[in-house]
Short mmCIF file of C-alpha atoms in Angstrom, two decimals:
data_model
loop_
_atom_site.label_atom_id
_atom_site.label_comp_id
_atom_site.label_asym_id
_atom_site.label_seq_id
_atom_site.Cartn_x
_atom_site.Cartn_y
_atom_site.Cartn_z
CA MET A 1 -16.50 12.01 -1.08
CA PHE A 2 -14.90 9.91 1.68
CA GLN A 3 -14.39 11.74 4.97
CA PHE A 4 -11.53 10.66 7.21
CA LYS A 5 -10.59 12.25 10.54
CA GLN A 6 -8.14 14.76 9.09
CA PHE A 7 -8.78 14.76 5.35
CA GLU A 8 -11.28 13.88 2.65
CA VAL A 9 -10.91 12.27 -0.76
CA GLU A 10 -12.91 11.97 -3.96
CA ASP A 11 -12.39 8.82 -6.04
CA ASP A 12 -14.97 9.10 -8.85
CA ARG A 13 -12.35 9.30 -11.61
CA SER A 14 -9.53 7.27 -10.13
CA SER A 15 -8.59 3.78 -11.23
CA GLN A 16 -8.04 2.79 -7.58
CA LYS A 17 -11.04 3.59 -5.37
CA VAL A 18 -11.01 4.06 -1.63
CA GLY A 19 -11.36 0.56 -0.22
CA ASN A 20 -10.60 -1.49 2.84
CA ASP A 21 -7.36 -2.83 1.34
CA ALA A 22 -5.91 0.66 0.87
CA VAL A 23 -6.92 1.82 4.35
CA LEU A 24 -5.50 -1.32 5.98
CA LEU A 25 -2.24 -0.86 4.09
CA GLY A 26 -1.91 2.77 5.15
CA ALA A 27 -2.81 2.06 8.77
CA TRP A 28 -0.51 -0.96 9.06
CA ALA A 29 2.46 0.63 7.28
CA ARG A 30 2.53 3.53 9.71
CA SER A 31 2.19 1.14 12.67
CA ILE A 32 5.24 -0.99 11.81
CA HIS A 33 7.83 1.68 10.96
CA ASN A 34 9.95 2.33 14.05
CA GLU A 35 11.56 5.58 12.92
CA ASN A 36 10.14 8.60 11.14
CA PRO A 37 10.90 8.20 7.43
CA SER A 38 11.96 11.36 5.61
CA ARG A 39 10.86 10.17 2.15
CA ILE A 40 7.86 7.95 1.35
CA LEU A 41 6.67 6.56 -2.00
CA ASP A 42 3.17 5.26 -2.75
CA ILE A 43 3.22 3.01 -5.84
CA GLY A 44 -0.13 3.02 -7.66
CA THR A 45 -1.47 5.94 -5.67
CA GLY A 46 -4.91 6.11 -7.34
CA CYS A 47 -6.89 8.87 -5.63
CA GLY A 48 -4.02 9.42 -3.17
CA VAL A 49 -5.64 8.00 -0.04
CA VAL A 50 -2.61 6.00 1.15
CA ALA A 51 -0.24 8.88 0.41
CA LEU A 52 -2.43 11.16 2.52
CA MET A 53 -2.53 8.60 5.34
CA MET A 54 1.27 8.58 5.30
CA ALA A 55 1.34 12.39 5.36
CA GLN A 56 -1.03 12.46 8.32
CA HIS A 57 1.17 10.16 10.36
CA TYR A 58 4.51 11.58 9.16
CA PRO A 59 3.76 15.30 8.64
CA MET A 60 7.46 16.17 8.28
CA ALA A 61 8.08 13.59 5.54
CA GLU A 62 8.23 14.18 1.81
CA VAL A 63 5.53 11.93 0.34
CA HIS A 64 5.37 11.02 -3.36
CA GLY A 65 2.75 9.02 -5.23
CA ILE A 66 3.00 7.61 -8.74
CA ASP A 67 0.36 6.22 -11.07
CA LEU A 68 0.14 5.56 -14.81
CA ASP A 69 -3.49 6.69 -15.03
CA PRO A 70 -3.90 10.43 -15.87
CA ALA A 71 -7.38 10.68 -14.32
CA SER A 72 -6.09 9.24 -11.05
CA ILE A 73 -3.22 11.71 -10.90
CA GLU A 74 -5.60 14.59 -11.62
CA GLU A 75 -7.99 13.51 -8.87
CA ALA A 76 -5.19 12.80 -6.39
CA THR A 77 -3.78 16.26 -7.06
CA GLY A 78 -7.13 17.81 -6.11
CA ASN A 79 -7.44 15.66 -2.98
CA ILE A 80 -3.93 16.67 -1.88
CA ALA A 81 -4.61 20.36 -2.53
CA ARG A 82 -7.58 20.25 -0.13
CA SER A 83 -5.61 18.45 2.58
CA PRO A 84 -3.48 19.92 5.39
CA TRP A 85 -0.34 18.50 3.71
CA SER A 86 -0.47 20.10 0.27
CA ASP A 87 3.16 21.19 0.63
CA ASN A 88 4.37 17.72 1.64
CA VAL A 89 2.69 15.45 -0.91
CA LYS A 90 3.28 15.35 -4.66
CA VAL A 91 2.05 12.88 -7.27
CA PHE A 92 3.57 12.03 -10.64
CA LEU A 93 2.22 10.45 -13.80
CA SER A 94 4.63 7.58 -14.43
CA PRO A 95 4.77 3.79 -14.59
CA LEU A 96 6.98 2.40 -11.85
CA GLN A 97 9.37 0.90 -14.40
CA HIS A 98 10.25 4.37 -15.76
CA TYR A 99 10.16 6.33 -12.51
CA GLN A 100 13.43 8.07 -11.61
CA THR A 101 14.28 10.07 -8.51
CA GLU A 102 17.39 11.76 -7.16
CA SER A 103 17.05 10.24 -3.67
CA ARG A 104 15.77 6.87 -2.51
CA TYR A 105 12.86 6.30 -0.12
CA ASN A 106 12.89 5.14 3.52
CA LEU A 107 9.38 3.75 3.19
CA ILE A 108 7.62 2.44 0.08
CA VAL A 109 3.98 1.32 0.17
CA SER A 110 1.90 -0.32 -2.53
CA ASN A 111 -1.55 -1.80 -3.05
CA PRO A 112 -0.70 -3.15 -6.53
CA PRO A 113 -2.78 -4.77 -9.28
CA PHE A 114 -2.99 -8.46 -8.44
CA PHE A 115 -5.33 -10.33 -10.82
CA THR A 116 -3.26 -12.53 -13.15
CA ASN A 117 -5.53 -14.89 -15.05
CA SER A 118 -9.05 -13.62 -14.32
CA LEU A 119 -11.42 -12.31 -16.97
CA LYS A 120 -11.29 -8.61 -17.75
CA GLY A 121 -14.27 -6.28 -17.99
CA PRO A 122 -15.07 -3.55 -20.50
CA ASN A 123 -13.49 -0.76 -18.40
CA ALA A 124 -9.84 -0.44 -19.51
CA GLN A 125 -8.95 1.91 -16.63
CA ARG A 126 -10.26 -0.57 -14.05
CA ASN A 127 -8.51 -3.47 -15.77
CA THR A 128 -5.17 -1.64 -15.55
CA ALA A 129 -5.70 -0.97 -11.85
CA ARG A 130 -6.68 -4.56 -11.03
CA HIS A 131 -4.61 -6.80 -13.33
CA THR A 132 -0.85 -7.41 -13.27
CA ASP A 133 -0.31 -6.82 -17.01
CA THR A 134 1.30 -3.41 -16.46
CA LEU A 135 3.06 -4.29 -13.19
CA PRO A 136 3.99 -7.98 -12.71
CA PHE A 137 5.02 -8.83 -9.15
CA VAL A 138 8.63 -9.46 -10.20
CA GLU A 139 8.88 -5.92 -11.61
CA LEU A 140 7.24 -4.48 -8.51
CA LEU A 141 9.97 -6.13 -6.42
CA GLU A 142 12.77 -5.12 -8.77
CA HIS A 143 11.89 -1.45 -8.76
CA ALA A 144 10.91 -1.26 -5.09
CA ALA A 145 14.39 -2.62 -4.29
CA ARG A 146 15.91 -0.07 -6.68
CA LEU A 147 14.13 2.86 -5.01
CA LEU A 148 14.53 1.77 -1.37
CA THR A 149 17.27 3.05 0.95
CA PRO A 150 19.54 0.36 2.47
CA ASP A 151 17.67 0.66 5.79
CA GLY A 152 14.22 1.26 4.26
CA THR A 153 11.00 -0.79 4.42
CA PHE A 154 8.71 -1.91 1.60
CA CYS A 155 5.09 -2.57 2.64
CA VAL A 156 2.73 -4.28 0.20
CA MET A 157 -0.82 -5.68 0.24
CA LEU A 158 -1.38 -8.93 -1.68
CA PRO A 159 -3.90 -11.73 -2.02
CA ASN A 160 -2.83 -14.39 0.48
CA PRO A 161 -2.08 -17.09 -2.15
CA ASP A 162 0.58 -14.82 -3.72
CA ALA A 163 2.31 -13.83 -0.50
CA ASP A 164 4.66 -16.80 -0.02
CA ASN A 165 5.82 -16.65 -3.64
CA LEU A 166 6.58 -12.94 -3.41
CA VAL A 167 8.47 -13.38 -0.12
CA ARG A 168 10.60 -16.12 -1.69
CA LYS A 169 11.40 -14.08 -4.82
CA ALA A 170 12.17 -11.00 -2.74
CA ARG A 171 14.72 -12.91 -0.67
CA LEU A 172 16.35 -14.86 -3.51
CA HIS A 173 16.58 -12.14 -6.16
CA TYR A 174 16.42 -8.74 -4.46
CA ASP A 175 17.90 -9.23 -0.98
CA LEU A 176 14.62 -8.18 0.61
CA ASN A 177 13.68 -10.15 3.71
CA LEU A 178 10.35 -10.55 5.43
CA GLN A 179 10.25 -8.51 8.64
CA ARG A 180 6.55 -8.58 9.44
CA ARG A 181 3.42 -10.14 8.01
CA LEU A 182 -0.25 -9.63 8.81
CA ASP A 183 -2.67 -12.23 7.43
CA ILE A 184 -6.23 -10.91 7.17
CA ARG A 185 -9.52 -12.77 7.52
CA THR A 186 -12.87 -11.10 6.97
CA ARG A 187 -14.31 -13.28 9.77
CA LEU A 188 -12.80 -15.98 11.97
CA ASP A 189 -14.74 -18.71 10.13
CA LEU A 190 -13.43 -17.61 6.72
CA PRO A 191 -10.03 -18.33 5.14
CA VAL A 192 -7.24 -15.77 5.04
CA LYS A 193 -7.96 -13.41 2.16
CA ARG A 194 -5.15 -10.83 2.13
CA SER A 195 -1.61 -10.55 3.47
CA LEU A 196 0.31 -7.42 4.37
CA LEU A 197 4.08 -7.82 4.05
CA ALA A 198 6.91 -5.63 5.33
CA LEU A 199 10.23 -6.33 3.58
CA SER A 200 13.68 -4.83 4.06
CA HIS A 201 17.35 -5.57 3.46
CA GLU A 202 17.80 -6.36 7.15
CA VAL A 203 17.94 -10.06 8.06
CA PRO A 204 15.66 -10.63 11.08
CA GLN A 205 16.18 -13.37 13.63
CA GLU A 206 12.54 -14.29 13.08
CA ALA A 207 9.76 -12.59 11.14
CA ASP A 208 6.85 -11.20 13.16
CA ILE A 209 3.78 -13.00 11.75
CA ARG A 210 0.31 -12.14 13.04
CA GLU A 211 -3.33 -12.38 12.03
CA LEU A 212 -6.15 -9.85 11.90
CA VAL A 213 -9.84 -10.70 11.84
CA LEU A 214 -11.83 -7.77 10.48
CA ARG A 215 -15.36 -8.61 11.61
CA GLU A 216 -17.07 -10.37 14.48
CA ALA A 217 -19.69 -13.08 13.99
CA ASP A 218 -22.42 -10.42 14.01
CA ASN A 219 -20.59 -8.61 11.15
CA THR A 220 -19.51 -5.62 13.26
CA ASN A 221 -15.93 -4.41 13.05
CA SER A 222 -13.61 -6.26 15.41
CA LYS A 223 -11.78 -4.48 18.23
CA ALA A 224 -8.44 -5.11 16.53
CA HIS A 225 -9.71 -3.65 13.25
CA LYS A 226 -10.99 -0.54 15.03
CA GLU A 227 -7.70 -0.09 16.91
CA LEU A 228 -5.61 -0.41 13.74
CA THR A 229 -7.60 2.20 11.81
CA ALA A 230 -8.59 4.47 14.71
CA ALA A 231 -6.28 7.31 13.66
CA PHE A 232 -8.07 7.62 10.30
CA TYR A 233 -11.70 6.48 10.43
CA LEU A 234 -14.32 8.75 11.97
#
């Protein structure tokens, strides 16, 4: 059981566990959206932690999560039922490619599978959650663009080496432009490991590109890391 300030989650059965990537995505996505979105979609919701973070920050929004893993949807459903936002958040068993909805979303968030050529382990559920076989980046972009409102924002967490390629494909093929980017280092002396991207149909004069260092030299959480996640971590 993971205890956050306003909710708790179990992740024993989910394909996507509670991890730093998911928490950073949820914290950053709520910090960059200027207006209150009325509809939010979490692609690859796992145990539902990012969906619940969105519900905490936007308690009037309708929040949906999708996942293709039945155990994840079952566990997310239980986590949502115990939360203060059980009426606001719903999760659905569906691959993104087949997901249909009557109305588009103002905000879409995703911490997608990102391993492309690495070796797989014996756990099929974990492989699905971590490898791009079931959700290649090009399909993630295609369907995020399909489900996004004209003025909406798509926020995604990726390994840093994949970020530039995704930004280029988003602009060339799906009319999605980079608005903001946060490159993440574990420590200042280590290379950038992850990138958070915010994409929309708006064409900015210049993208807002920043960097976040998670830990100090003594391995304690940095001030910037604490400030970003302060609304959620105890």
